[in-house]
Coordinates of C-alpha atoms in Angstrom, one line a residue:
M1 CA 0.0 0.0 0.0
K2 CA 1.3 3.4 -0.9
K3 CA 2.5 5.6 1.9
Y4 CA 2.2 9.4 2.0
D5 CA 4.2 11.1 4.7
G6 CA 3.6 8.1 7.0
V7 CA -0.2 8.0 6.2
N8 CA -1.4 5.2 4.0
K9 CA -4.2 5.4 1.5
A10 CA -6.8 3.8 3.8
M11 CA -6.1 6.6 6.3
L12 CA -6.4 9.3 3.6
D13 CA -9.8 7.8 2.6
R14 CA -11.0 7.9 6.2
F15 CA -9.9 11.5 6.7
A16 CA -11.5 12.6 3.4
T17 CA -14.9 11.3 4.6
R18 CA -14.6 12.8 8.1
P19 CA -14.4 16.6 7.8
G20 CA -14.8 17.2 11.5
R21 CA -17.5 18.8 13.6
K22 CA -18.2 21.8 11.4
P23 CA -19.0 22.1 7.7
L24 CA -15.8 22.9 5.9
L25 CA -17.7 25.3 3.5
P26 CA -21.1 26.8 3.2
E27 CA -23.3 25.3 0.5
L28 CA -22.1 26.7 -2.8
S29 CA -23.7 26.9 -6.2
E30 CA -21.7 25.5 -9.1
K31 CA -21.1 29.0 -10.4
A32 CA -19.8 30.0 -7.0
Q33 CA -17.4 27.1 -7.0
V34 CA -16.0 28.2 -10.4
A35 CA -15.6 31.8 -9.2
L36 CA -13.8 30.6 -6.1
M37 CA -11.5 28.4 -8.3
C38 CA -10.5 31.5 -10.3
R39 CA -9.8 33.5 -7.1
M40 CA -7.8 30.6 -5.6
L41 CA -5.6 30.0 -8.6
I42 CA -4.7 33.6 -9.1
K43 CA -3.1 33.5 -5.7
E44 CA -1.1 30.5 -6.8
G45 CA 0.5 32.3 -9.8
W46 CA -2.2 31.7 -12.5
D47 CA -2.4 35.4 -13.1
E48 CA -1.8 37.0 -16.5
H49 CA -4.0 40.1 -16.5
I50 CA -7.3 39.0 -18.2
A51 CA -5.9 36.0 -19.9
G52 CA -6.9 32.5 -18.9
H53 CA -10.1 30.4 -18.8
I54 CA -11.6 27.7 -16.8
T55 CA -14.4 25.4 -18.0
Y56 CA -16.5 23.1 -15.8
R57 CA -18.8 20.7 -17.5
L58 CA -22.1 20.1 -15.6
A59 CA -24.0 16.8 -15.4
N60 CA -26.5 18.1 -18.0
G61 CA -23.7 18.7 -20.5
N62 CA -23.7 22.5 -20.3
I63 CA -20.4 24.2 -19.4
L64 CA -19.6 27.0 -17.0
T65 CA -16.8 29.4 -17.8
N66 CA -15.4 32.7 -16.8
P67 CA -16.1 35.7 -19.1
W68 CA -13.5 37.3 -21.3
E69 CA -13.8 40.8 -20.0
V70 CA -13.4 40.1 -16.2
A71 CA -10.1 39.4 -14.5
W72 CA -10.0 36.3 -12.3
S73 CA -9.2 38.5 -9.3
E74 CA -12.6 40.3 -9.5
L75 CA -14.9 37.4 -10.5
T76 CA -18.0 36.6 -8.6
A77 CA -20.6 33.8 -9.1
S78 CA -22.9 36.1 -11.0
D79 CA -20.3 36.7 -13.6
I80 CA -19.9 33.0 -14.5
V81 CA -21.3 32.2 -18.0
T82 CA -23.2 29.1 -19.0
L83 CA -22.5 27.6 -22.4
D84 CA -24.2 24.8 -24.3
P85 CA -21.9 22.0 -25.4
K86 CA -21.2 23.8 -28.7
G87 CA -20.1 27.0 -26.9
K88 CA -23.3 29.1 -27.3
V89 CA -23.9 31.5 -24.4
I90 CA -27.1 30.6 -22.6
D91 CA -27.4 33.1 -19.8
S92 CA -25.1 36.1 -19.9
D93 CA -24.3 39.4 -21.5
W94 CA -20.6 38.8 -21.1
N95 CA -18.4 37.5 -23.9
V96 CA -16.3 34.3 -23.8
T97 CA -12.7 34.0 -25.1
P98 CA -12.3 33.1 -28.8
A99 CA -9.9 30.4 -27.5
I100 CA -12.8 28.5 -25.8
G101 CA -12.6 26.0 -28.7
L102 CA -9.6 24.3 -27.0
H103 CA -11.8 23.6 -24.0
L104 CA -14.8 22.5 -26.0
Q105 CA -12.7 20.1 -28.0
L106 CA -11.1 18.7 -24.9
H107 CA -14.5 18.1 -23.2
A108 CA -15.7 16.4 -26.4
A109 CA -12.6 14.2 -26.8
R110 CA -12.2 13.3 -23.1
P111 CA -15.4 12.0 -21.3
D112 CA -13.3 11.8 -18.1
V113 CA -12.5 15.5 -18.2
H114 CA -15.0 17.8 -16.6
V115 CA -12.7 20.7 -15.8
V116 CA -10.2 22.4 -18.1
I117 CA -7.8 25.2 -17.0
H118 CA -5.6 27.2 -19.3
N119 CA -3.6 30.3 -18.4
H120 CA 0.0 31.7 -18.6
P121 CA 1.1 31.1 -15.0
H122 CA 4.2 32.7 -13.6
W123 CA 6.5 29.7 -12.8
S124 CA 5.3 27.0 -15.1
G125 CA 5.2 29.6 -17.9
I126 CA 9.0 30.1 -17.4
W127 CA 9.6 26.4 -18.0
A128 CA 7.2 26.5 -21.0
C129 CA 9.2 29.3 -22.5
M130 CA 12.4 27.4 -21.9
Q131 CA 10.8 24.4 -23.5
K132 CA 11.9 22.3 -20.5
V133 CA 10.1 20.1 -18.0
P134 CA 10.8 21.0 -14.4
P135 CA 12.3 18.2 -12.3
V136 CA 10.7 17.1 -9.1
Y137 CA 12.8 18.3 -6.1
D138 CA 10.5 17.9 -3.1
Q139 CA 7.4 16.2 -1.8
A140 CA 4.9 18.9 -2.7
S141 CA 6.2 18.9 -6.3
A142 CA 5.4 15.1 -6.4
Y143 CA 1.8 15.2 -5.4
C144 CA 0.5 14.5 -8.9
G145 CA 3.3 12.1 -10.2
V146 CA 6.1 12.5 -12.7
D147 CA 4.8 12.7 -16.3
L148 CA 4.4 16.2 -17.7
P149 CA 4.1 16.4 -21.5
L150 CA 5.6 19.4 -23.3
Y151 CA 3.6 20.4 -26.4
N152 CA 6.3 22.1 -28.5
E153 CA 4.7 22.9 -31.8
Y154 CA 3.6 26.4 -31.2
E155 CA 1.6 27.6 -34.2
G156 CA -0.2 30.6 -32.7
T157 CA -3.0 31.2 -30.3
F158 CA -5.9 28.9 -29.7
E159 CA -8.5 30.8 -31.7
D160 CA -7.6 28.5 -34.7
E161 CA -9.5 25.2 -34.5
S162 CA -6.7 23.2 -36.1
T163 CA -4.2 24.5 -33.6
S164 CA -6.4 23.8 -30.6
M165 CA -7.2 20.3 -32.0
S166 CA -3.5 19.5 -32.4
A167 CA -3.0 20.5 -28.7
V168 CA -5.9 18.2 -27.7
E169 CA -4.3 15.3 -29.6
A170 CA -0.9 16.0 -28.1
L171 CA -2.3 16.0 -24.6
G172 CA -3.7 12.5 -25.2
D173 CA -4.8 11.1 -21.8
A174 CA -2.4 13.2 -19.7
K175 CA -3.6 15.3 -16.7
W176 CA -1.6 18.4 -17.6
A177 CA 0.9 19.9 -20.1
L178 CA 3.3 22.7 -20.7
L179 CA 2.5 24.6 -23.9
A180 CA 5.9 25.8 -25.3
N181 CA 6.3 29.6 -25.5
H182 CA 2.7 29.9 -24.3
G183 CA 1.5 28.6 -20.9
S184 CA 0.0 25.7 -19.1
L185 CA -3.0 23.4 -19.4
V186 CA -4.5 21.3 -16.6
V187 CA -7.6 19.0 -16.8
G188 CA -9.4 17.1 -14.1
K189 CA -12.5 15.0 -13.3
D190 CA -13.7 17.7 -10.9
L191 CA -12.7 21.0 -9.4
R192 CA -10.9 19.5 -6.5
Q193 CA -8.7 17.3 -8.6
A194 CA -8.0 20.1 -11.1
H195 CA -7.1 22.5 -8.3
L196 CA -4.6 20.1 -6.8
R197 CA -3.0 19.5 -10.2
A198 CA -2.8 23.3 -11.0
I199 CA -1.2 24.2 -7.7
T200 CA 1.2 21.3 -7.8
L201 CA 2.3 22.2 -11.3
E202 CA 3.0 25.7 -10.2
W203 CA 4.8 24.7 -7.0
R204 CA 6.9 22.1 -8.9
S205 CA 7.9 24.7 -11.4
K206 CA 8.7 27.4 -8.8
R207 CA 10.7 25.0 -6.6
A208 CA 12.7 23.6 -9.6
Y209 CA 13.5 27.1 -10.8
Q210 CA 14.6 28.2 -7.3
V211 CA 16.8 25.1 -6.8
E212 CA 18.5 25.3 -10.2
T213 CA 19.1 29.0 -10.0
G214 CA 20.5 28.5 -6.5
G215 CA 23.2 26.1 -7.7
G216 CA 21.3 22.9 -8.4
G217 CA 20.2 19.9 -6.5
T218 CA 19.3 16.2 -6.8
P219 CA 15.8 15.6 -8.2
L220 CA 13.7 12.8 -6.8
N221 CA 13.8 9.8 -9.0
D222 CA 10.6 8.5 -10.5
A223 CA 10.2 5.7 -8.0
E224 CA 10.5 8.1 -5.1
V225 CA 8.0 10.4 -6.7
E226 CA 5.5 7.6 -7.1
K227 CA 5.9 6.7 -3.4
V228 CA 4.9 10.2 -2.2
A229 CA 2.3 11.0 -5.0
I230 CA -1.2 11.3 -3.6
A231 CA -3.1 8.1 -4.5
D232 CA -6.4 9.2 -2.9
K233 CA -9.1 9.7 -5.6
N234 CA -10.3 12.9 -3.9
G235 CA -6.9 14.5 -3.9
F236 CA -5.3 16.1 -0.9
P237 CA -7.9 16.0 1.9
F238 CA -9.3 19.4 2.8
I239 CA -6.9 21.6 0.8
W240 CA -9.6 22.8 -1.7
E241 CA -11.9 23.8 1.1
A242 CA -9.1 25.5 3.1
M243 CA -8.1 27.7 0.1
A244 CA -11.7 28.4 -0.6
R245 CA -12.3 29.6 3.0
K246 CA -9.3 31.8 2.7
E247 CA -10.8 33.6 -0.3
L248 CA -14.2 33.9 1.3
R249 CA -12.7 35.5 4.4
L250 CA -11.0 38.1 2.1
D251 CA -14.2 38.7 0.0
P252 CA -17.5 37.1 1.0
S253 CA -19.1 38.6 -2.1
I254 CA -17.4 36.0 -4.4
I255 CA -20.4 33.7 -4.0
D256 CA -23.0 36.3 -4.8

């Protein structure tokens, strides 16, 4: 059985289903959860002015996304846009990015993918521009395993359908990717899983850059990474809720 910091998978499963005496979060609409995700990730380095988009496919096939005109740092639940599976806006006067095609194609190609995140993050963006994959130097960098594809056929922005489809095909069944000279892409089965992957990618990239500019170190080998990677299907217990509470303390209006 895999171990994580002295705690085995069965223990993680038990903790994930026992949140303690108080609710970890108030009841949140799906739009509120997407708005919170944007606020949470901007604090993790996923912050490039008004760039970037998150899509969240609902059980009925419709898709929630952030509007083009509004920065992630100012989003509230009422700003989140609902799209049909083809990308038509259902319930908003806001616009959506022309690059939404990448997300729609990913959702169509990957039934397992209900969340897609793309932006030009600070630290993983550096590695994408260097066209290198950051090594894993510490435990937090290893949360989501080793494999990190680098899509290195930059042909422009993702407004072009053939360009975005080539990125979809290059991603294959991977959970994330670096987009050379562009940014980063993360997918997940739900918001919790996608959040862990997004923050792990940025932490891994930041730590690797710090270590290598500081003189270098010895990366963990693949076997060591797999030993400390989080095997629990729900991700790291309680971290999504903790980061969401942090944002709600700063701005309770996010969920309005």
